[in-house]
Amino acid sequence: MTQSNERKLTIARAMAEAIAQEMRTDPGVFVMGEDIATLGGVFGNTRGLVEEFGRERIRDTPISETGFIGAAVGAAQDGMRPVVELMFADFFGVCFDAIYNLMAKNTYFSGGKFKVPMVLMTSTGGGYSDAGQHSQCLYGTFAHLPGMKVVTPSNAYDAKGMMTAAIRDDSPVVYMFHKSLQGMGWLGTEQGASVHTPEEDYTVEFGKAKVVREGRDVTIVSLAMGVHHALKAAAELEKSGVSPEVVDLRTLVPLDRDTIRASVAKTGRLIVVDEDYHSFGVSGEVIASVVEHDISVLKAAPQRVTAPDAPIPYAREMEQFFLPSPAKIVDAWGRMKAA
Amino acid sequence: MTQSNERKLTIARAMAEAIAQEMRTDPGVFVMGEDIATLGGVFGNTRGLVEEFGRERIRDTPISETGFIGAAVGAAQDGMRPVVELMFADFFGVCFDAIYNLMAKNTYFSGGKFKVPMVLMTSTGGGYSDAGQHSQCLYGTFAHLPGMKVVTPSNAYDAKGMMTAAIRDDSPVVYMFHKSLQGMGWLGTEQGASVHTPEEDYTVEFGKAKVVREGRDVTIVSLAMGVHHALKAAAELEKSGVSPEVVDLRTLVPLDRDTIRASVAKTGRLIVVDEDYHSFGVSGEVIASVVEHDISVLKAAPQRVTAPDAPIPYAREMEQFFLPSPAKIVDAWGRMKAA
Amino acid sequence: MTPSKEQLHWMYETMVTSRRFEETIEKIYLEGKQPVFNMASGPIPGEMHLSNGQEPVAVGVCAHLEKGDIVTATHRPHHEAIAKGVDLNRMAAEIFGRATGLSGGRGGHMHLFDPEVNFACAGIIAQGMGPAVGAALSRKMQGKPGVAVAFIGEGAANQGAFHEAMNLAALWKLPFICVIEDNSWGISVAKKDSTAVARNDVRGAAYGVPGVYVEGNDPWKIFEAAGDAVARARAGEGPSLIEVETYRLAGHFMGDAEGYRPKGEKEALFARDPIPAMRKRLLDEGAADEAKLKELEARAEDRVSAAIDFARSSAAPAPEDALTEIFA
Amino acid sequence: MTPSKEQLHWMYETMVTSRRFEETIEKIYLEGKQPVFNMASGPIPGEMHLSNGQEPVAVGVCAHLEKGDIVTATHRPHHEAIAKGVDLNRMAAEIFGRATGLSGGRGGHMHLFDPEVNFACAGIIAQGMGPAVGAALSRKMQGKPGVAVAFIGEGAANQGAFHEAMNLAALWKLPFICVIEDNSWGISVAKKDSTAVARNDVRGAAYGVPGVYVEGNDPWKIFEAAGDAVARARAGEGPSLIEVETYRLAGHFMGDAEGYRPKGEKEALFARDPIPAMRKRLLDEGAADEAKLKELEARAEDRVSAAIDFARSSAAPAPEDALTEIFA
Ligand SMILES: Cc1ncc(C[n+]2csc(CCOP(=O)(O)OP(=O)(O)O)c2C)c(N)n1
Ligand SMILES: Cc1ncc(C[n+]2csc(CCOP(=O)(O)OP(=O)(O)O)c2C)c(N)n1
Ligand SMILES: [Mg+2]
Ligand SMILES: [Mg+2]
């Protein structure tokens, strides 16, 4: 696309636009959550909606996540298409039963007869010193449990198309947006997340990872914020003649193992970048998915750049030490080469 | 040890004995949970305790998991050593914040100054048609999150020693016991779980996997109920001249990667057996832990025998199809050889 | 509000249907479980929570409900399902884990779902509350009629979900009713050992919601209290909270030795079995004669045997269907 | 119960300490965040929830507490921490993320933990309730003195944890007090849009617990209500529920544009700032003269500047210490 046609949106605006467009055409769509009406969402992703759709359909809730997420399940089963917000993914512990035992399983328990077409949007990620109860990604936690799709956009184009797809999906979708990609100034912002985003509605299909940068020497698999770290590391590595390929998973459930495997088959090397905790999560799954398919493709031991298995620290020095970064990816390449 | 000295206990009795012994010597130890007093625990693991220690220290609770697990955190921080029961691991969704955001993190948040010496014991597993909200293992869910140790005994000896160690540990320990290993007749029972268990108190160190059967051709890594499947499969495979080694992980956090790696380095082949969901869990982590260490050890693509990424079905035919089994492990070996 | 003759006949027949159904299930459940009781064995595996004794609550409330109204039930759902009109054949087949079951055997007895009559379950304590409140919200937002009822046990009223959902329903003035079946036990824990107040109707005050306690497991009184609440809900006046004194004649689940019951409790409860009591009162008050009652009872028996036959003669599900219907 | 002169002096000085502390933090927080406000920047990064305006609640309650009593606080903990006697130097250092901080910079402003005075926080709404109830249980079981107080916001009273913990505390008759700071806002959502009842004191009835609502953000009245509750708790008479009308003079957190506030609300609140009001009343009633007040204020200033100096001059933590103190 040409510069002149460009219409850069932040992820926050892309999300709000997708929701608004669906609300205009489908009266069943409504939004529920804390501070999503007047405030427009703590992370801006419902801004402008209450002005257009009013307080019935853009519905502020009490701080009762079990109550209103459970209610969304009931409304969805009754023909509505709720979009609910869990303000921080970190809060899942107060309401997860409604999510993973009801939302995710009622379709199965009813033999497919109850549909639960709802979207649970929730923010993830650290990097701005919000400490251990407000900085987690928890990708692995959500993706591990069956019955819900889990999507993690890394840019505004995907964010809009995935929100539209999520709302139209007859299955429950957990939509995890990373705070540093929202385009809210106060959270800092990864500029690379604000990209051209068409005004008309469109969908981004779930289960399709994307090669966001082609390369020959190593595959860097990541998601959300990690994709931007990976792209920066790739640019850095290129300077020393390395050609990295970067794969944006885009959705964790379904997980596009084929694209990962094809890329690693080409490059022979794998680095997984994940801001979620190290063990028993995304990074292990990606590595296992490659080797269980074919052990012959790897030329070096795969590397992980992840958050360590520790609560997330507050102090900047510690948090920066803790989080994945482009430099750590470059280091991982170094270890891989050395090995 | 000789037959004459044998004192076979069920896991349920081994757990109760460990708790009783610690309660006798440490007045800070007490038990809280639903139906753990008069009933002795739905799964028998607190049987006999209320008779000896009374209702103050063996304390039935309302159905308020957030309340009483949160209370255990506060009591532990105040010098007590609570052993609390979450009746089924499946119920974690109503109370996980108290577990993973308080119990697991308050030590860190306080820079090590608040200790949270508590044990959260919880039952796992299916196989008796209890359907999708009462049959889950969720090992990966608990092990993924930092700040809590996670242990999963497969037999009464370990169950007792691990309970004693858990109670004496100054860190929070999640103690996951598999229903089919409890030795409660009404749940069926894996006979192999009831083994010789010394009367005197002892501890089993966390972070030490155990080679429960030595072999040369393939390493079968598993935990809890899966260990018994693995042993049966190994016996079967032996008939056709295959020599499998079986590793019982025993604890997920800390995870003994060294023992896994050493075994696979010897056998060159890996099968992971896990009754928890397939993706983003234990099986992926075990495989990744091997290959990220050394890609040269594997002679065949590693195999997983897990619960699929689906809610757990009720009907016997479906549930048996769904669960890991010795036959599926034998099949995995077949795939591995064929590959 | 008093039930009409027709309503009384329906209530009695439905109670008897539920009781006969459970008596039959109880027997079949034990097939293959003797002499060794192993939950995994027999034609009906898994946990089995009987509701016998609690039938008056289900019929007293559901007498006021239409097909389009919503009910969420618990781990102990038979009486409520039958009273709400869930297809008895497919329900029986579900309990037997057959392909013809409500969900093709995926859910079993704790997960009965029937969209035809807007019936759903949750095996997790108090977790039917949120979905019922949400269905009520859906009806209000769509301007469609309908009342949503969440049945829970008295033990469930100590769970956070109860509180959050009650507050939401009251705040948004939704056509929602919480019906608490106070059988005085949560497994082995007595109400007085779990609940700081003697009666949960007082908890209505925490939400500005009318609370009523109905004593005596009495179908007439339950009908009256529920009638008021349903009328209130249909008139757009908001939610209600009803707690009903009832009795669990069986154990918490089959296999429960019930050692926690005080001596004599079971005998006392059986002496107050609500089904013979209702029968007697119907006769006494002339609401039905012996012939009519026999007719109702016969119809109940017939429905139950037809359902059991349907279940028994239905095919088992294909094992690999375990992996279908995960997503819509 | 009325506060003694000494108690009043302590209350006033503590309120001023908290206010000066926050005024200073507020300024420093903005260092490095102008012209572009990015939470990640400056000497104090992350979220910053000020409690100015709410100081009377903290001092009115903590005036009755000993070092050994337990307090759990929320995401807005400064006033409570200071009133409970948390070490101000190490608290400041924690907020600055320094190695000398209460937890060496691991927790930050939402996670202030000081075992010396039994003070803990929870950044998750209402999650201080359970731990406070548990500490109260611990004292009762050990036969040790001690009252546990959970401070929560009015928005938190709609969270399930509130309900479960209140029921537990009442059931077990624990020395526990829930103090609700009703600043009428939960971020941007007004109490009337989140809570089905006007005042949360009525929720005491759901647990058979005395509930009191204290109007006017008045240190004297708060002192009195808290005194009754603490006495009750110490006497073994069980828990209490206190809701206090108070005001949040600042935004929810720093950076909040407060567009949700009705016009004029802020001005009205500042006109009722409790600190000048208390000052005036102390003078009017002769509880302190100008000199005494100046002395208290000077001491407050001094403590604050010492704390800030301590924090500023402390070393940053070693990055790799992020991975220590995970387990005990
Ligand atoms: C959140 C949760 N905790 C515990 C359980 C286990 N459990 C199943 S039924 C039951 C007792 C329920 O008591 P009550 O609500 O009075 O219902 P009743 O069984 O008497 O019908 C318990 C504790 C559960 N299913 N969910
Ligand atoms: C369970 C949970 N939900 C949501 C939040 C986000 N959150 C932080 S503060 C807040 C408002 C709290 O309101 P209130 O309890 O009245 O306390 P106040 O901020 O007024 O002191 C919310 C919703 C959270 N921290 N935890
Ligand atoms: Mg009950
Ligand atoms: Mg507030």
PDB file of N, CA and C in Angstrom, chain A residues 97 100-102 105-106 109, chain B residues 88-91 130-136 312, chain C residues 110-111 121-124 127:
ATOM      1  N   ASP A  97     -13.111 -19.461  37.047  1.00  0.00           N
ATOM      2  CA  ASP A  97     -14.085 -20.527  36.853  1.00  0.00           C
ATOM      3  C   ASP A  97     -15.104 -20.161  35.782  1.00  0.00           C
ATOM      4  N   TYR A 100     -13.031 -20.592  32.369  1.00  0.00           N
ATOM      5  CA  TYR A 100     -12.529 -21.857  31.825  1.00  0.00           C
ATOM      6  C   TYR A 100     -13.462 -23.032  32.093  1.00  0.00           C
ATOM      7  N   ASN A 101     -14.304 -22.920  33.108  1.00  0.00           N
ATOM      8  CA  ASN A 101     -15.237 -24.027  33.375  1.00  0.00           C
ATOM      9  C   ASN A 101     -16.630 -23.783  32.803  1.00  0.00           C
ATOM     10  N   LEU A 102     -16.991 -22.534  32.536  1.00  0.00           N
ATOM     11  CA  LEU A 102     -18.315 -22.248  31.967  1.00  0.00           C
ATOM     12  C   LEU A 102     -18.175 -21.800  30.511  1.00  0.00           C
ATOM     13  N   LYS A 105     -16.491 -24.385  28.314  1.00  0.00           N
ATOM     14  CA  LYS A 105     -16.929 -25.780  28.291  1.00  0.00           C
ATOM     15  C   LYS A 105     -18.415 -25.985  28.049  1.00  0.00           C
ATOM     16  N   ASN A 106     -19.209 -24.925  28.164  1.00  0.00           N
ATOM     17  CA  ASN A 106     -20.649 -25.159  28.052  1.00  0.00           C
ATOM     18  C   ASN A 106     -21.061 -25.644  26.667  1.00  0.00           C
ATOM     19  N   PHE A 109     -20.350 -29.342  26.955  1.00  0.00           N
ATOM     20  CA  PHE A 109     -21.294 -29.979  27.885  1.00  0.00           C
ATOM     21  C   PHE A 109     -22.694 -30.082  27.281  1.00  0.00           C
TER      22      PHE A 109
ATOM     23  N   PHE B  88     -11.192 -30.384  44.715  1.00  0.00           N
ATOM     24  CA  PHE B  88     -10.786 -30.823  43.375  1.00  0.00           C
ATOM     25  C   PHE B  88      -9.933 -29.694  42.776  1.00  0.00           C
ATOM     26  N   ALA B  89      -8.850 -30.039  42.116  1.00  0.00           N
ATOM     27  CA  ALA B  89      -8.039 -29.028  41.434  1.00  0.00           C
ATOM     28  C   ALA B  89      -8.907 -28.223  40.468  1.00  0.00           C
ATOM     29  N   ASP B  90      -9.906 -28.896  39.897  1.00  0.00           N
ATOM     30  CA  ASP B  90     -10.839 -28.244  38.968  1.00  0.00           C
ATOM     31  C   ASP B  90     -11.467 -26.975  39.530  1.00  0.00           C
ATOM     32  N   PHE B  91     -11.515 -26.850  40.845  1.00  0.00           N
ATOM     33  CA  PHE B  91     -12.181 -25.691  41.442  1.00  0.00           C
ATOM     34  C   PHE B  91     -11.254 -24.489  41.577  1.00  0.00           C
ATOM     35  N   ASP B 130     -16.324 -38.665  35.927  1.00  0.00           N
ATOM     36  CA  ASP B 130     -16.805 -37.522  36.704  1.00  0.00           C
ATOM     37  C   ASP B 130     -16.904 -36.255  35.839  1.00  0.00           C
ATOM     38  N   ALA B 131     -16.619 -36.394  34.569  1.00  0.00           N
ATOM     39  CA  ALA B 131     -16.834 -35.323  33.571  1.00  0.00           C
ATOM     40  C   ALA B 131     -15.930 -34.108  33.772  1.00  0.00           C
ATOM     41  N   GLY B 132     -16.204 -33.129  32.943  1.00  0.00           N
ATOM     42  CA  GLY B 132     -15.242 -32.070  32.658  1.00  0.00           C
ATOM     43  C   GLY B 132     -14.969 -31.047  33.723  1.00  0.00           C
ATOM     44  N   GLN B 133     -15.727 -31.032  34.806  1.00  0.00           N
ATOM     45  CA  GLN B 133     -15.438 -30.094  35.885  1.00  0.00           C
ATOM     46  C   GLN B 133     -14.929 -30.810  37.134  1.00  0.00           C
ATOM     47  N   HIS B 134     -14.691 -32.102  37.046  1.00  0.00           N
ATOM     48  CA  HIS B 134     -14.249 -32.863  38.215  1.00  0.00           C
ATOM     49  C   HIS B 134     -13.198 -33.918  37.881  1.00  0.00           C
ATOM     50  N   SER B 135     -12.493 -33.771  36.790  1.00  0.00           N
ATOM     51  CA  SER B 135     -11.572 -34.832  36.362  1.00  0.00           C
ATOM     52  C   SER B 135     -10.233 -34.293  35.889  1.00  0.00           C
ATOM     53  N   GLN B 136     -10.022 -33.002  36.026  1.00  0.00           N
ATOM     54  CA  GLN B 136      -8.852 -32.407  35.400  1.00  0.00           C
ATOM     55  C   GLN B 136      -7.594 -32.583  36.260  1.00  0.00           C
ATOM     56  N   ILE B 312     -13.120 -32.833  29.365  1.00  0.00           N
ATOM     57  CA  ILE B 312     -13.096 -34.270  29.619  1.00  0.00           C
ATOM     58  C   ILE B 312     -14.518 -34.820  29.552  1.00  0.00           C
TER      59      ILE B 312
ATOM     60  N   MET C 110     -24.194 -34.258  35.930  1.00  0.00           N
ATOM     61  CA  MET C 110     -23.966 -32.900  36.487  1.00  0.00           C
ATOM     62  C   MET C 110     -24.005 -31.807  35.433  1.00  0.00           C
ATOM     63  N   HIS C 111     -24.150 -32.211  34.181  1.00  0.00           N
ATOM     64  CA  HIS C 111     -24.115 -31.219  33.094  1.00  0.00           C
ATOM     65  C   HIS C 111     -25.266 -31.480  32.140  1.00  0.00           C
ATOM     66  N   CYS C 121     -26.735 -26.269  33.573  1.00  0.00           N
ATOM     67  CA  CYS C 121     -26.202 -26.682  34.876  1.00  0.00           C
ATOM     68  C   CYS C 121     -24.812 -26.109  35.083  1.00  0.00           C
ATOM     69  N   ALA C 122     -24.356 -26.157  36.333  1.00  0.00           N
ATOM     70  CA  ALA C 122     -22.948 -25.914  36.619  1.00  0.00           C
ATOM     71  C   ALA C 122     -22.564 -26.822  37.773  1.00  0.00           C
ATOM     72  N   GLY C 123     -21.534 -27.603  37.577  1.00  0.00           N
ATOM     73  CA  GLY C 123     -21.088 -28.513  38.630  1.00  0.00           C
ATOM     74  C   GLY C 123     -20.244 -27.815  39.677  1.00  0.00           C
ATOM     75  N   ILE C 124     -19.942 -26.562  39.439  1.00  0.00           N
ATOM     76  CA  ILE C 124     -19.150 -25.785  40.386  1.00  0.00           C
ATOM     77  C   ILE C 124     -20.121 -24.955  41.223  1.00  0.00           C
ATOM     78  N   GLN C 127     -21.972 -21.421  40.615  1.00  0.00           N
ATOM     79  CA  GLN C 127     -21.620 -20.858  39.313  1.00  0.00           C
ATOM     80  C   GLN C 127     -22.781 -20.827  38.324  1.00  0.00           C
TER      81      GLN C 127
END
